[in-house]
Structure formats: structure tokens, C-alpha cells
CSV table of C-alpha atoms (C1' of nucleotides) in Angstrom, one decimal:
chain,number,residue,atom,x,y,z
A,14,UNK,CA,16.2,-12.0,10.5
A,15,UNK,CA,15.1,-9.6,7.9
A,16,UNK,CA,11.8,-7.7,8.0
A,17,UNK,CA,9.1,-8.9,5.7
A,18,UNK,CA,7.9,-6.6,3.0
A,19,UNK,CA,4.4,-6.6,4.2
A,20,UNK,CA,5.4,-5.0,7.5
A,21,UNK,CA,7.5,-2.4,5.7
A,22,UNK,CA,4.7,-1.8,3.2
A,23,UNK,CA,3.3,1.6,3.5
A,24,UNK,CA,6.4,3.1,5.1
A,25,UNK,CA,8.6,3.2,2.0
A,26,UNK,CA,7.6,6.8,1.1
A,27,UNK,CA,8.1,8.0,4.6
A,28,UNK,CA,11.5,6.3,4.8
A,29,UNK,CA,12.6,8.0,1.6
A,30,UNK,CA,11.4,11.4,2.6
A,31,UNK,CA,13.2,11.0,6.0
A,32,UNK,CA,16.4,10.5,4.1
A,33,UNK,CA,15.9,13.5,1.9
A,34,UNK,CA,15.3,15.6,4.9
A,35,UNK,CA,18.9,15.2,5.8
A,36,UNK,CA,20.3,15.8,2.3
A,37,UNK,CA,19.7,15.3,-1.4
A,38,UNK,CA,20.6,11.8,-2.5
A,39,UNK,CA,20.2,9.3,-5.2
A,40,UNK,CA,18.6,5.8,-5.5
A,41,UNK,CA,21.5,3.6,-5.1
A,42,UNK,CA,22.8,5.6,-2.1
A,43,UNK,CA,19.5,5.7,-0.4
A,44,UNK,CA,19.2,2.0,-0.7
A,45,UNK,CA,22.6,1.5,0.9
A,46,UNK,CA,21.9,3.9,3.7
A,47,UNK,CA,18.7,2.2,4.7
A,48,UNK,CA,20.4,-1.2,4.9
A,49,UNK,CA,23.3,0.3,6.8
A,50,UNK,CA,21.1,2.1,9.3
A,51,UNK,CA,19.1,-1.0,10.0
A,52,UNK,CA,22.0,-3.4,10.0
A,53,UNK,CA,20.7,-5.1,6.9
A,54,UNK,CA,17.3,-5.8,8.4
A,55,UNK,CA,15.4,-3.6,6.0
A,56,UNK,CA,16.0,-3.7,2.3
A,57,UNK,CA,13.9,-1.8,-0.1
A,58,UNK,CA,14.2,-3.6,-3.4
A,59,UNK,CA,15.2,-1.5,-6.4
A,60,UNK,CA,11.9,-1.9,-8.2
A,61,UNK,CA,10.1,-0.9,-5.0
A,62,UNK,CA,12.3,2.1,-4.5
A,63,UNK,CA,11.9,3.4,-8.1
A,64,UNK,CA,8.1,3.0,-8.1
A,65,UNK,CA,8.0,5.0,-4.8
A,66,UNK,CA,10.1,7.7,-6.4
A,67,UNK,CA,7.6,8.0,-9.2
A,68,UNK,CA,4.7,8.3,-6.7
A,69,UNK,CA,6.5,10.9,-4.6
A,70,UNK,CA,7.4,12.9,-7.7
A,71,UNK,CA,3.9,12.8,-9.0
A,72,UNK,CA,2.6,13.9,-5.6
A,73,UNK,CA,5.0,16.9,-5.7
A,74,UNK,CA,6.9,15.7,-2.6
A,75,UNK,CA,10.3,15.4,-4.3
A,76,UNK,CA,12.1,16.9,-7.3
A,77,UNK,CA,14.8,15.3,-9.3
A,78,UNK,CA,17.9,16.5,-11.2
A,79,UNK,CA,20.9,14.8,-12.8
A,80,UNK,CA,24.2,14.9,-11.0
A,81,UNK,CA,27.2,16.4,-12.8
A,82,UNK,CA,29.5,13.4,-12.4
A,83,UNK,CA,32.3,13.5,-15.0
A,84,UNK,CA,33.4,10.0,-14.1
A,85,UNK,CA,31.4,6.9,-13.3
A,86,UNK,CA,27.7,6.2,-13.9
A,87,UNK,CA,25.3,9.2,-13.9
A,88,UNK,CA,23.2,9.7,-10.8
A,89,UNK,CA,19.7,11.0,-10.6
A,90,UNK,CA,19.4,13.0,-7.4
A,91,UNK,CA,16.3,13.6,-5.5
A,92,UNK,CA,15.4,16.5,-3.2
A,93,UNK,CA,12.5,17.0,-1.0
A,94,UNK,CA,10.0,19.9,-1.6
A,95,UNK,CA,8.2,22.0,0.9
A,96,UNK,CA,5.1,19.9,0.3
A,97,UNK,CA,7.2,16.9,0.9
A,98,UNK,CA,8.3,18.2,4.3
A,99,UNK,CA,4.7,18.7,5.3
A,100,UNK,CA,3.7,15.3,4.0
A,101,UNK,CA,6.6,13.8,6.0
A,102,UNK,CA,5.2,15.2,9.2
A,103,UNK,CA,1.9,13.6,8.4
A,104,UNK,CA,3.5,10.2,7.7
A,105,UNK,CA,5.5,10.5,10.9
A,106,UNK,CA,2.4,11.2,13.0
A,107,UNK,CA,0.6,8.3,11.3
A,108,UNK,CA,3.5,6.1,12.2
A,109,UNK,CA,3.4,7.1,15.8
A,110,UNK,CA,-0.3,6.5,16.0
A,111,UNK,CA,-0.1,3.1,14.2
A,112,UNK,CA,2.7,2.1,16.5
A,113,UNK,CA,0.7,2.9,19.6
A,114,UNK,CA,-2.3,1.1,18.2
A,115,UNK,CA,-0.5,-2.0,17.3
A,116,UNK,CA,1.3,-2.1,20.6
A,117,UNK,CA,-2.0,-2.1,22.3
A,118,UNK,CA,-3.2,-4.9,20.2
A,119,UNK,CA,-0.2,-7.2,20.4
A,120,UNK,CA,0.0,-8.4,24.0
B,21,UNK,CA,-7.4,10.1,12.1
B,22,UNK,CA,-7.7,6.5,11.2
B,23,UNK,CA,-4.7,4.2,10.3
B,24,UNK,CA,-4.3,3.5,6.7
B,25,UNK,CA,-4.6,-0.1,5.5
B,26,UNK,CA,-1.1,-0.2,4.2
B,27,UNK,CA,0.4,0.4,7.6
B,28,UNK,CA,-1.8,-2.2,9.2
B,29,UNK,CA,-1.1,-4.6,6.4
B,30,UNK,CA,0.9,-7.6,7.5
B,31,UNK,CA,-0.3,-7.2,11.1
B,32,UNK,CA,-3.8,-8.5,10.7
B,33,UNK,CA,-2.9,-12.1,11.4
B,34,UNK,CA,-0.8,-11.1,14.5
B,35,UNK,CA,-3.7,-9.0,15.8
B,36,UNK,CA,-6.2,-11.8,15.4
B,37,UNK,CA,-3.9,-14.3,17.1
B,38,UNK,CA,-3.3,-11.9,19.9
B,39,UNK,CA,-7.0,-11.7,20.5
B,40,UNK,CA,-7.4,-15.5,20.5
B,41,UNK,CA,-4.6,-15.8,23.0
B,42,UNK,CA,-6.9,-14.2,25.5
B,43,UNK,CA,-10.0,-16.2,24.7
B,44,UNK,CA,-11.9,-17.9,21.9
B,45,UNK,CA,-13.9,-15.5,19.9
B,46,UNK,CA,-15.8,-14.9,16.7
B,47,UNK,CA,-15.4,-12.6,13.7
B,48,UNK,CA,-17.9,-9.9,14.6
B,49,UNK,CA,-16.7,-9.7,18.2
B,50,UNK,CA,-13.0,-9.6,17.2
B,51,UNK,CA,-13.8,-6.7,14.9
B,52,UNK,CA,-15.5,-4.8,17.6
B,53,UNK,CA,-12.8,-5.4,20.1
B,54,UNK,CA,-10.1,-4.1,17.8
B,55,UNK,CA,-12.0,-0.9,17.2
B,56,UNK,CA,-12.7,-0.5,20.9
B,57,UNK,CA,-9.1,-1.2,22.0
B,58,UNK,CA,-7.7,1.4,19.5
B,59,UNK,CA,-10.5,4.0,20.0
B,60,UNK,CA,-11.7,3.4,16.5
B,61,UNK,CA,-8.3,4.1,14.9
B,62,UNK,CA,-7.9,0.6,13.5
B,63,UNK,CA,-10.7,-1.1,11.7
B,64,UNK,CA,-10.1,-4.4,10.0
B,65,UNK,CA,-12.8,-4.5,7.3
B,66,UNK,CA,-14.9,-7.7,7.2
B,67,UNK,CA,-13.5,-8.9,4.0
B,68,UNK,CA,-10.0,-8.5,5.3
B,69,UNK,CA,-10.8,-10.3,8.5
B,70,UNK,CA,-12.4,-13.3,6.8
B,71,UNK,CA,-9.6,-13.7,4.3
B,72,UNK,CA,-7.1,-13.6,7.2
B,73,UNK,CA,-9.2,-16.3,9.0
B,74,UNK,CA,-8.9,-18.5,6.0
B,75,UNK,CA,-5.1,-18.1,5.8
B,76,UNK,CA,-4.7,-18.7,9.6
B,77,UNK,CA,-6.8,-21.8,9.4
B,78,UNK,CA,-5.0,-23.1,6.4
B,79,UNK,CA,-1.7,-22.6,8.2
B,80,UNK,CA,-3.0,-24.5,11.2
B,81,UNK,CA,-2.8,-21.6,13.5
B,82,UNK,CA,-6.5,-21.5,14.4
B,83,UNK,CA,-9.3,-24.0,14.6
B,84,UNK,CA,-13.0,-23.2,14.2
B,85,UNK,CA,-16.3,-24.4,15.6
B,86,UNK,CA,-19.9,-23.3,15.6
B,87,UNK,CA,-21.3,-21.8,18.8
B,88,UNK,CA,-24.4,-23.4,20.3
B,89,UNK,CA,-26.5,-20.3,20.3
B,90,UNK,CA,-30.1,-21.2,20.5
B,91,UNK,CA,-31.2,-17.6,19.9
B,92,UNK,CA,-29.8,-15.0,17.5
B,93,UNK,CA,-27.5,-15.5,14.6
B,94,UNK,CA,-25.1,-18.4,14.6
B,95,UNK,CA,-21.5,-17.7,15.5
B,96,UNK,CA,-18.4,-19.3,14.1
B,97,UNK,CA,-15.8,-19.3,16.9
B,98,UNK,CA,-12.1,-19.4,16.4
B,99,UNK,CA,-9.5,-20.8,18.8
B,100,UNK,CA,-5.7,-20.6,18.6
B,101,UNK,CA,-3.7,-23.8,18.3
B,102,UNK,CA,-0.3,-24.6,19.8
B,103,UNK,CA,1.2,-23.9,16.4
B,104,UNK,CA,-0.6,-20.6,16.4
B,105,UNK,CA,0.9,-19.7,19.8
B,106,UNK,CA,4.3,-20.3,18.4
B,107,UNK,CA,3.6,-18.4,15.3
B,108,UNK,CA,2.3,-15.5,17.4
B,109,UNK,CA,5.7,-15.3,19.2
B,110,UNK,CA,7.4,-15.0,15.9
B,111,UNK,CA,5.0,-12.3,14.6
B,112,UNK,CA,5.5,-10.4,17.9
B,113,UNK,CA,9.3,-10.5,17.6
B,114,UNK,CA,9.1,-9.4,14.0
B,115,UNK,CA,7.0,-6.5,15.1
B,116,UNK,CA,9.5,-5.4,17.7
B,117,UNK,CA,12.3,-5.6,15.2
B,118,UNK,CA,10.3,-3.7,12.6
B,119,UNK,CA,9.4,-1.1,15.1
B,120,UNK,CA,13.0,-0.5,16.1
B,121,UNK,CA,14.1,-0.4,12.5
B,122,UNK,CA,11.4,2.1,11.3
B,123,UNK,CA,12.1,4.2,14.4
B,124,UNK,CA,15.7,4.4,13.3
B,125,UNK,CA,14.7,5.4,9.8
B,126,UNK,CA,12.1,8.0,10.6
B,127,UNK,CA,13.9,11.0,12.2
C,23,DT,C1',42.7,-8.9,-23.2
C,24,DA,C1',38.9,-10.9,-21.0
C,25,DT,C1',36.1,-11.2,-17.1
C,26,DA,C1',34.2,-10.2,-12.9
C,27,DT,C1',32.5,-6.8,-9.5
C,28,DA,C1',30.8,-2.6,-8.1
C,29,DT,C1',28.3,1.4,-9.2
C,30,DA,C1',24.2,3.4,-11.2
C,31,DC,C1',20.0,3.6,-13.7
C,32,DC,C1',15.3,1.6,-15.5
C,33,DT,C1',10.9,-1.5,-17.0
C,34,DT,C1',7.6,-5.2,-17.1
C,35,DG,C1',4.5,-8.5,-15.4
C,36,DA,C1',2.9,-11.3,-11.6
C,37,DC,C1',1.5,-11.8,-6.9
C,38,DA,C1',-0.8,-11.1,-2.5
C,39,DG,C1',-3.4,-8.7,0.9
C,40,DA,C1',-7.0,-5.1,1.7
C,41,DC,C1',-11.5,-3.9,0.8
C,42,DG,C1',-15.9,-2.0,-1.6
C,43,DA,C1',-20.0,-3.9,-2.8
C,44,DG,C1',-22.9,-7.1,-2.7
C,45,DG,C1',-25.3,-11.1,-0.5
C,46,DT,C1',-27.8,-14.3,3.4
C,47,DA,C1',-30.2,-15.0,8.0
C,48,DT,C1',-31.8,-14.0,12.9
C,49,DC,C1',-33.6,-11.1,16.6
C,50,DG,C1',-35.6,-7.0,19.0
C,51,DT,C1',-37.9,-2.5,18.8
C,52,DG,C1',-41.1,1.0,17.3
D,27,DC,C1',-43.9,-4.8,9.1
D,28,DA,C1',-39.9,-2.0,8.6
D,29,DC,C1',-35.5,-1.1,10.4
D,30,DG,C1',-31.2,-1.6,12.8
D,31,DA,C1',-28.1,-4.5,15.0
D,32,DT,C1',-26.0,-8.9,15.1
D,33,DA,C1',-23.7,-12.4,12.5
D,34,DC,C1',-22.0,-14.8,8.5
D,35,DC,C1',-19.9,-15.0,3.6
D,36,DT,C1',-18.0,-14.1,-1.6
D,37,DC,C1',-16.4,-11.8,-5.7
D,38,DG,C1',-13.7,-8.7,-8.1
D,39,DT,C1',-10.8,-4.7,-8.1
D,40,DC,C1',-6.9,-2.1,-6.6
D,41,DT,C1',-2.3,-1.1,-5.1
D,42,DG,C1',2.4,-1.7,-3.4
D,43,DT,C1',6.1,-5.1,-3.7
D,44,DC,C1',9.4,-7.5,-6.1
D,45,DA,C1',11.6,-11.2,-9.3
D,46,DA,C1',13.6,-11.0,-13.5
D,47,DG,C1',15.2,-8.8,-16.9
D,48,DG,C1',17.7,-4.9,-19.2
D,49,DT,C1',21.3,-0.7,-20.0
D,50,DA,C1',26.0,1.7,-19.2
D,51,DT,C1',30.5,3.0,-16.8
D,52,DA,C1',34.8,2.2,-14.0
D,53,DT,C1',38.1,-0.7,-11.7
D,54,DA,C1',40.4,-4.8,-10.3
D,55,DT,C1',42.0,-9.4,-11.4
D,56,DA,C1',43.5,-13.3,-14.0
DNA sequence: TATATATACCTTGACAGACGAGGTATCGTG
DNA sequence: CACGATACCTCGTCTGTCAAGGTATATATA
């Protein structure tokens, strides 16, 4: 069973930031990683991913640069900023709170 | 800190059904209960609540009837159906899976 | 050589759920 | 009689998701 987008909604940015905390990465790879980590239960669709990248960049939470691949398709890498790290901590705490609240409500 | 609507999004129906599992209730009361249970962290706005009621009723998960209050404002009560109980179990399992998945993704 | 698949990026427009802002009516209290 | 609490409701807007479409490169296969 896969997780519906409405449940995932609101967590995309946190999920992306979490990945970039570990290491710089690029869209296609991030997408793959998410599916792998969750055994194909979560899939952020490409369009969703890219619109999240735009928001994160506009907010100053990530920076981007082009990879220097000499072969294969070019890659646009993303790296998390200091502001992004702080934002992640907020996202993370929000998630913990939401989790506790929903757990209380769903008996 | 209150929980953003995007995080709650997708759980409204499950939260309502969970309440109706305990006992029949009406909009205003359900709203109050949710805030109380979560120490004012979650608040489903009225418009949100009522649109969720419509969806749940259309899906056959709840039934409604008017209370027989002789004093005070009339109340529209909601009760969960058998189908609603089954749907709740699905929502609940989805939540458990989503929780596990997001916990894996947010380090 | 042609074609398919995987990698890698991107945009547009539509959809659906949340909610702000507005409305109605009843009752108790100062 | 004004006001706050209780109780219901609708309309229109906003925002994140995603289906559907596009581009280009490299490799394997027929």
C-alpha cells in the first residue's frame, strides 16, 4: 500500500532538507532515495519535488549548483544552508508535535 | 505552537471518525473536543470541518440527524456507519504506515 | 541502424482540501 | 438591549500535489 499524497503533504520540504543534511544531492537521486528508504511506500512525484525545490530556494534554505559531469545528463545539485538547517529543526519539532497530537486523536 | 494545516491535511476525516467511534456528536462539540484533547494544538476550522462532514456523508461513512433540543440552538448530530468503521480502520492503518515512513525520512 | 530504457532536467494547468470572511438563529447575563 | 457563547452554514480564495507533456544524453538490444 502506498501513502496518499494528502498524508505526505506538508512534509515534502522537511523530507528534502533531511536528505540534504546528509549530503548534497540532486533531484533524481533524492527521489530514488526516498522510495528506497520507505520501500516504495512514499513517492514524491517529480513535479512535486521541483516545486518544493523552488520554494526551498526562495526561502533561502537550499542553494543549487550544476555538477561537473563530463558524461551523461547534467545534474543540478542542491545543498542545505545554515538557515535551512535551522528550518529543518523547526520542521522536525513540528512533526513530533503533530505526531503526538494525531496519535491522541486516533484511538 | 499550533500545528499547520498542511500537516493535519488528510487526517481530518480520520479524526472525525475517531470521535464518532466513541459516541454520536455534533460539529461544535467535535471541534471543542479536538482542541481540548490536543491542548489547543490542533484546531479544525469550521469551514474545514463542515466540508469534511459533507464528504464523509457522501461516502456513506456517517449519517446525520437533528437533535431534539427544546432549548438553545438546534444541533445536527452525526453518527458513524458500519462502512465508516471499516473506513476508519483503513485510515488508521494508513496513518501508522505514514508515521513509520516519515520517521524513517526525518533524521 | 533503429529502438527502447534509464538517467536527468523542466513547465503548465487542473484539482482538491483548508480556511478566511461572511452569514443566520437561540439563549443567558449584565 | 447589547454582548458573548452556542450552534449552524456558504462562498471564494489560496496552496501544494500531480498528470501530462516536453527536452537531452548514454547504453543495451534487436
